[in-house]
Amino acid sequence: TLSDDEEVIGTVNTQNDMKLLTVSETGFGRISKFSEYRVQSRGGKGIINYPCEKYGKVSSIMSVSEKDDIIIMSENGVIIRINVEQIRECSRTSKGVRLMRIKDDNRVVSVAKVENKEDDEIKNQNTNPDTSN
């Protein structure tokens, strides 16, 4: 059940090796364990995931592993890529850490999960050895 000022911005599947990434429109983000979220009964009011009144609305949530990278895009077109290992794990009530510097006239509009580039490069080196030596 949602109040008039509340909305659902996403859903995720919980898996043992995954954690929840929450990114706000103001550029803050955090990783939290799924065990911090209790199961709701039918008709429940839900659990607060992020203190939006203090730190801005949530732009995206997704399940991630430490092997993933995320790409964050702002409204004015700035794009950055971050390895999930670099994001500190925090409690579900904290604002997290600054992932992207956002000015007052801008906001985070999109977050995407991609495979870690370094893992791909290591795999390619191991499967395609350089034979030119």
Rosetta silent file (secondary structure, phi, psi, omega in degrees, C-alpha in Angstrom):
SEQUENCE: TLSDDEEVIGTVNTQNDMKLLTVSETGFGRISKFSEYRVQSRGGKGIINYPCEKYGKVSSIMSVSEKDDIIIMSENGVIIRINVEQIRECSRTSKGVRLMRIKDDNRVVSVAKVENKEDDEIKNQNTNPDTSN
SCORE:     score description
SCORE:     0.000 S_00000001
   1 L     0.000  126.300 -178.652    0.000    0.000    0.000 S_00000001
   2 L  -109.315  144.789  171.733    1.479    3.334   -1.072 S_00000001
   3 L   -76.807  170.503 -177.824    0.731    6.822    0.209 S_00000001
   4 L   -61.284  -32.835 -177.523   -0.072    9.574   -2.285 S_00000001
   5 L   -93.745    9.168 -178.358    3.524   10.885   -2.276 S_00000001
   6 L  -109.150  153.105  176.421    5.168    7.432   -2.652 S_00000001
   7 L  -151.893  154.162  176.217    6.019    5.449   -5.761 S_00000001
   8 L   -89.099  127.809  179.752    7.758    2.220   -6.721 S_00000001
   9 L  -106.650   -9.111  178.708   10.905    2.837   -8.779 S_00000001
  10 L   175.085  168.534  174.243   12.014   -0.760   -9.246 S_00000001
  11 L  -135.560  155.903  178.640   12.151   -4.348   -8.096 S_00000001
  12 L  -139.768  153.210  171.375   15.046   -6.783   -7.798 S_00000001
  13 L   -88.605  138.089  178.663   15.546  -10.497   -7.357 S_00000001
  14 L   -94.949  129.527  176.220   17.466  -11.471   -4.252 S_00000001
  15 L  -130.878  153.945 -173.494   20.266  -13.967   -4.675 S_00000001
  16 L   -56.563  -41.974 -175.773   22.789  -15.171   -2.112 S_00000001
  17 L   -90.783    5.223 -176.847   25.873  -13.617   -3.707 S_00000001
  18 L  -105.477  159.012  175.580   24.155  -10.333   -4.648 S_00000001
  19 E  -133.450  167.196 -177.200   23.604   -7.073   -2.754 S_00000001
  20 E   -95.607  124.475  173.549   21.314   -4.095   -3.303 S_00000001
  21 E   -99.500  128.369  175.403   22.692   -0.966   -4.972 S_00000001
  22 E  -120.600  126.697  179.190   20.704    2.224   -4.365 S_00000001
  23 E  -123.271  130.013 -179.886   21.622    5.403   -6.292 S_00000001
  24 E   -93.909  162.006  177.276   20.005    8.776   -5.595 S_00000001
  25 L   -63.772  -21.238 -179.058   19.345   11.605   -8.062 S_00000001
  26 L   -87.831    4.254  174.832   21.855   13.700   -6.082 S_00000001
  27 L    94.893    3.734  177.847   24.729   11.335   -6.921 S_00000001
  28 E   -92.139  152.163  178.804   24.940    9.349   -3.691 S_00000001
  29 E  -153.292  161.452  178.520   24.881    5.583   -3.636 S_00000001
  30 E  -157.676  156.040  175.022   25.314    2.644   -1.323 S_00000001
  31 E  -106.458  133.964  175.612   25.447   -1.119   -1.233 S_00000001
  32 E  -137.832  154.115 -179.815   23.342   -2.919    1.393 S_00000001
  33 L   -77.872  145.187  177.507   22.668   -6.543    2.213 S_00000001
  34 H   -65.163  -23.666 -179.705   19.273   -8.003    1.376 S_00000001
  35 H   -66.476  -14.361  177.384   19.107   -9.367    4.926 S_00000001
  36 H   -78.061   -4.958 -177.958   18.491   -5.778    6.139 S_00000001
  37 L  -113.916  115.531 -179.447   15.045   -5.866    4.529 S_00000001
  38 L   -79.122  156.734  178.998   12.373   -7.901    6.283 S_00000001
  39 L   -75.511  137.206 -179.858    9.663   -9.695    4.332 S_00000001
  40 L   -96.869  147.227  174.451    6.329   -7.878    4.217 S_00000001
  41 L   -85.776  170.023  177.915    2.926   -9.472    4.647 S_00000001
  42 L   -58.819  133.572  179.549    0.003   -8.810    2.351 S_00000001
  43 L    80.219    7.164 -179.546   -1.207   -5.240    2.721 S_00000001
  44 L   -67.177  157.984 -179.635    2.027   -4.170    4.421 S_00000001
  45 L   -86.499   -6.880  178.727    3.199   -0.546    4.220 S_00000001
  46 L    91.174 -176.832 -178.554    6.701   -1.538    3.118 S_00000001
  47 L  -127.090  136.570  178.398   10.147   -0.679    4.402 S_00000001
  48 L   -70.920  123.027  178.595   11.980    2.584    3.870 S_00000001
  49 L   -91.402  -37.060 -172.975   14.958    1.911    1.624 S_00000001
  50 L  -146.986  134.127 -179.910   16.375    5.432    1.358 S_00000001
  51 L   -76.752   81.934 -173.950   15.784    8.679    3.300 S_00000001
  52 H   -63.481  -33.307 -178.204   14.638   10.748    0.287 S_00000001
  53 H   -60.703  -35.231 -177.791   13.604   13.798    2.316 S_00000001
  54 H   -87.840  -39.529 -166.078   17.239   14.337    3.377 S_00000001
  55 H  -120.156    7.154  178.418   19.267   13.098    0.404 S_00000001
  56 L    97.464  160.382 -178.071   17.100   13.290   -2.710 S_00000001
  57 L   -66.293  156.357  177.504   14.893   10.874   -4.596 S_00000001
  58 E   -80.421  130.311  178.518   16.121    7.435   -5.602 S_00000001
  59 E   -90.123  -37.164 -175.457   17.131    7.236   -9.253 S_00000001
  60 E  -159.538  147.733  168.419   17.790    3.498   -9.442 S_00000001
  61 E  -130.769  147.812  176.285   17.994    0.250   -7.503 S_00000001
  62 E  -164.110  155.980  175.092   19.507   -3.018   -8.710 S_00000001
  63 E   -87.461  135.079 -176.982   21.086   -6.203   -7.452 S_00000001
  64 E  -136.601  160.015  171.015   24.854   -6.280   -8.011 S_00000001
  65 L  -118.476  169.122 -179.138   27.863   -8.422   -7.216 S_00000001
  66 L   -66.491  -15.054 -179.385   31.413   -7.285   -6.535 S_00000001
  67 L   -84.815   -6.931 -176.136   32.360   -8.389  -10.064 S_00000001
  68 E   -88.399  157.524  165.831   30.045   -5.830  -11.694 S_00000001
  69 E  -113.313  156.093  172.690   30.669   -2.291  -12.894 S_00000001
  70 E  -123.460  146.743  175.585   27.962    0.349  -13.011 S_00000001
  71 E  -113.631  126.036 -178.704   27.567    3.185  -15.476 S_00000001
  72 E  -113.840  133.295  179.401   25.911    6.343  -14.159 S_00000001
  73 E  -123.259  133.731  178.419   24.530    9.034  -16.458 S_00000001
  74 E   -94.737  167.099 -178.288   23.456   12.517  -15.448 S_00000001
  75 L   -60.566  -33.515 -179.035   20.748   14.637  -17.036 S_00000001
  76 L   -89.318    9.888  171.253   23.330   16.880  -18.721 S_00000001
  77 L    96.906    3.519  177.159   25.103   13.878  -20.331 S_00000001
  78 L   -76.007  132.763 -178.370   28.044   13.185  -18.012 S_00000001
  79 E  -125.473  133.188  174.969   28.756    9.457  -17.846 S_00000001
  80 E  -131.294  156.835  178.206   31.010    7.640  -15.371 S_00000001
  81 E  -123.429  131.223 -176.549   31.871    3.978  -14.804 S_00000001
  82 E  -132.416  137.897  172.685   32.539    2.597  -11.306 S_00000001
  83 E   -78.096  136.744 -177.205   33.482   -0.871  -10.087 S_00000001
  84 H   -60.448  -30.704  178.440   31.004   -2.057   -7.445 S_00000001
  85 H   -59.599  -23.851 -178.357   33.910   -3.040   -5.142 S_00000001
  86 H   -81.192   -9.030 -178.359   34.685    0.697   -4.793 S_00000001
  87 L   -95.826  125.167 -176.414   31.269    1.458   -3.283 S_00000001
  88 L   -69.966  138.463  174.252   31.138    1.110    0.502 S_00000001
  89 E   -76.951  130.212 -176.214   28.587   -1.228    2.036 S_00000001
  90 L  -133.534  167.140  174.790   26.292    0.760    4.343 S_00000001
  91 L   -70.288  160.210 -176.077   23.138    0.224    6.361 S_00000001
  92 L   -70.027  -10.490  179.531   19.872    0.707    4.492 S_00000001
  93 L   -97.624   -3.202 -178.566   19.146    3.955    6.382 S_00000001
  94 L   -88.751  163.438  178.876   22.375    5.768    5.420 S_00000001
  95 L   -81.328  -20.669 -179.979   22.831    8.086    2.441 S_00000001
  96 L    91.491 -151.003 -177.008   25.923    6.195    1.279 S_00000001
  97 E  -119.148  158.775  179.130   28.894    7.701   -0.519 S_00000001
  98 E   -73.958  119.973  177.394   29.198   10.242   -3.311 S_00000001
  99 L   -96.365  -32.073 -177.979   29.365    8.348   -6.609 S_00000001
 100 L  -148.020  134.903  176.427   29.015   11.373   -8.901 S_00000001
 101 L   -76.736  122.069 -177.523   29.275   15.110   -8.294 S_00000001
 102 L  -121.218  127.844  175.953   25.923   16.644   -9.177 S_00000001
 103 L   -83.487  166.974 -175.385   25.215   20.381   -9.322 S_00000001
 104 L   -57.791  -31.724 -177.337   21.852   21.845   -8.277 S_00000001
 105 L   -92.063   14.604 -175.833   20.551   22.091  -11.866 S_00000001
 106 L  -132.938  169.044  176.183   21.413   18.457  -12.661 S_00000001
 107 L  -162.139  160.223  174.095   20.484   14.933  -11.484 S_00000001
 108 E   -76.258  129.173 -178.101   21.271   11.261  -12.060 S_00000001
 109 E  -114.543  -19.634 -176.528   18.828    9.901  -14.635 S_00000001
 110 E  -151.843  142.564  175.287   20.143    6.436  -15.452 S_00000001
 111 E  -136.234  132.678  179.773   22.210    3.638  -13.931 S_00000001
 112 E  -131.379  146.871  177.749   23.200    0.456  -15.778 S_00000001
 113 E   -99.979  133.752  177.841   25.060   -2.666  -14.711 S_00000001
 114 E  -135.700  163.570  177.076   27.808   -4.034  -16.980 S_00000001
 115 E   -68.704  149.214  179.133   30.493   -6.687  -16.736 S_00000001
 116 L   -67.750  126.510 -178.922   33.788   -5.606  -15.223 S_00000001
 117 H   -61.227  -43.600 -177.648   36.231   -4.662  -18.002 S_00000001
 118 H   -61.124  -40.798  177.488   39.299   -5.918  -16.136 S_00000001
 119 H   -61.532  -40.408  179.174   37.744   -9.368  -15.718 S_00000001
 120 H   -65.252  -41.973 -179.737   37.054   -9.450  -19.472 S_00000001
 121 H   -64.859  -40.632  178.914   40.634   -8.412  -20.303 S_00000001
 122 H   -64.949  -43.188  177.873   42.074  -11.085  -17.985 S_00000001
 123 H   -60.438  -43.392 -179.450   39.805  -13.730  -19.535 S_00000001
 124 H   -65.669  -38.081  178.007   40.890  -12.695  -23.047 S_00000001
 125 H   -65.586  -38.592 -179.232   44.574  -12.816  -22.097 S_00000001
 126 H   -73.764  -31.234 -177.874   44.164  -16.307  -20.649 S_00000001
 127 H   -93.421  -22.101  179.197   42.208  -17.677  -23.645 S_00000001
 128 L  -124.802   73.419 -177.843   44.145  -15.850  -26.381 S_00000001
 129 L   -64.468  145.306  179.755   47.824  -15.939  -25.421 S_00000001
 130 L   -73.813  116.907 -177.069   50.091  -13.674  -27.401 S_00000001
 131 L  -100.540   10.253 -177.240   52.105  -15.909  -29.715 S_00000001
 132 L   -81.019   -7.321 -178.907   54.208  -13.149  -31.254 S_00000001
 133 L   -75.381    0.000    0.000   57.100  -13.592  -28.770 S_00000001
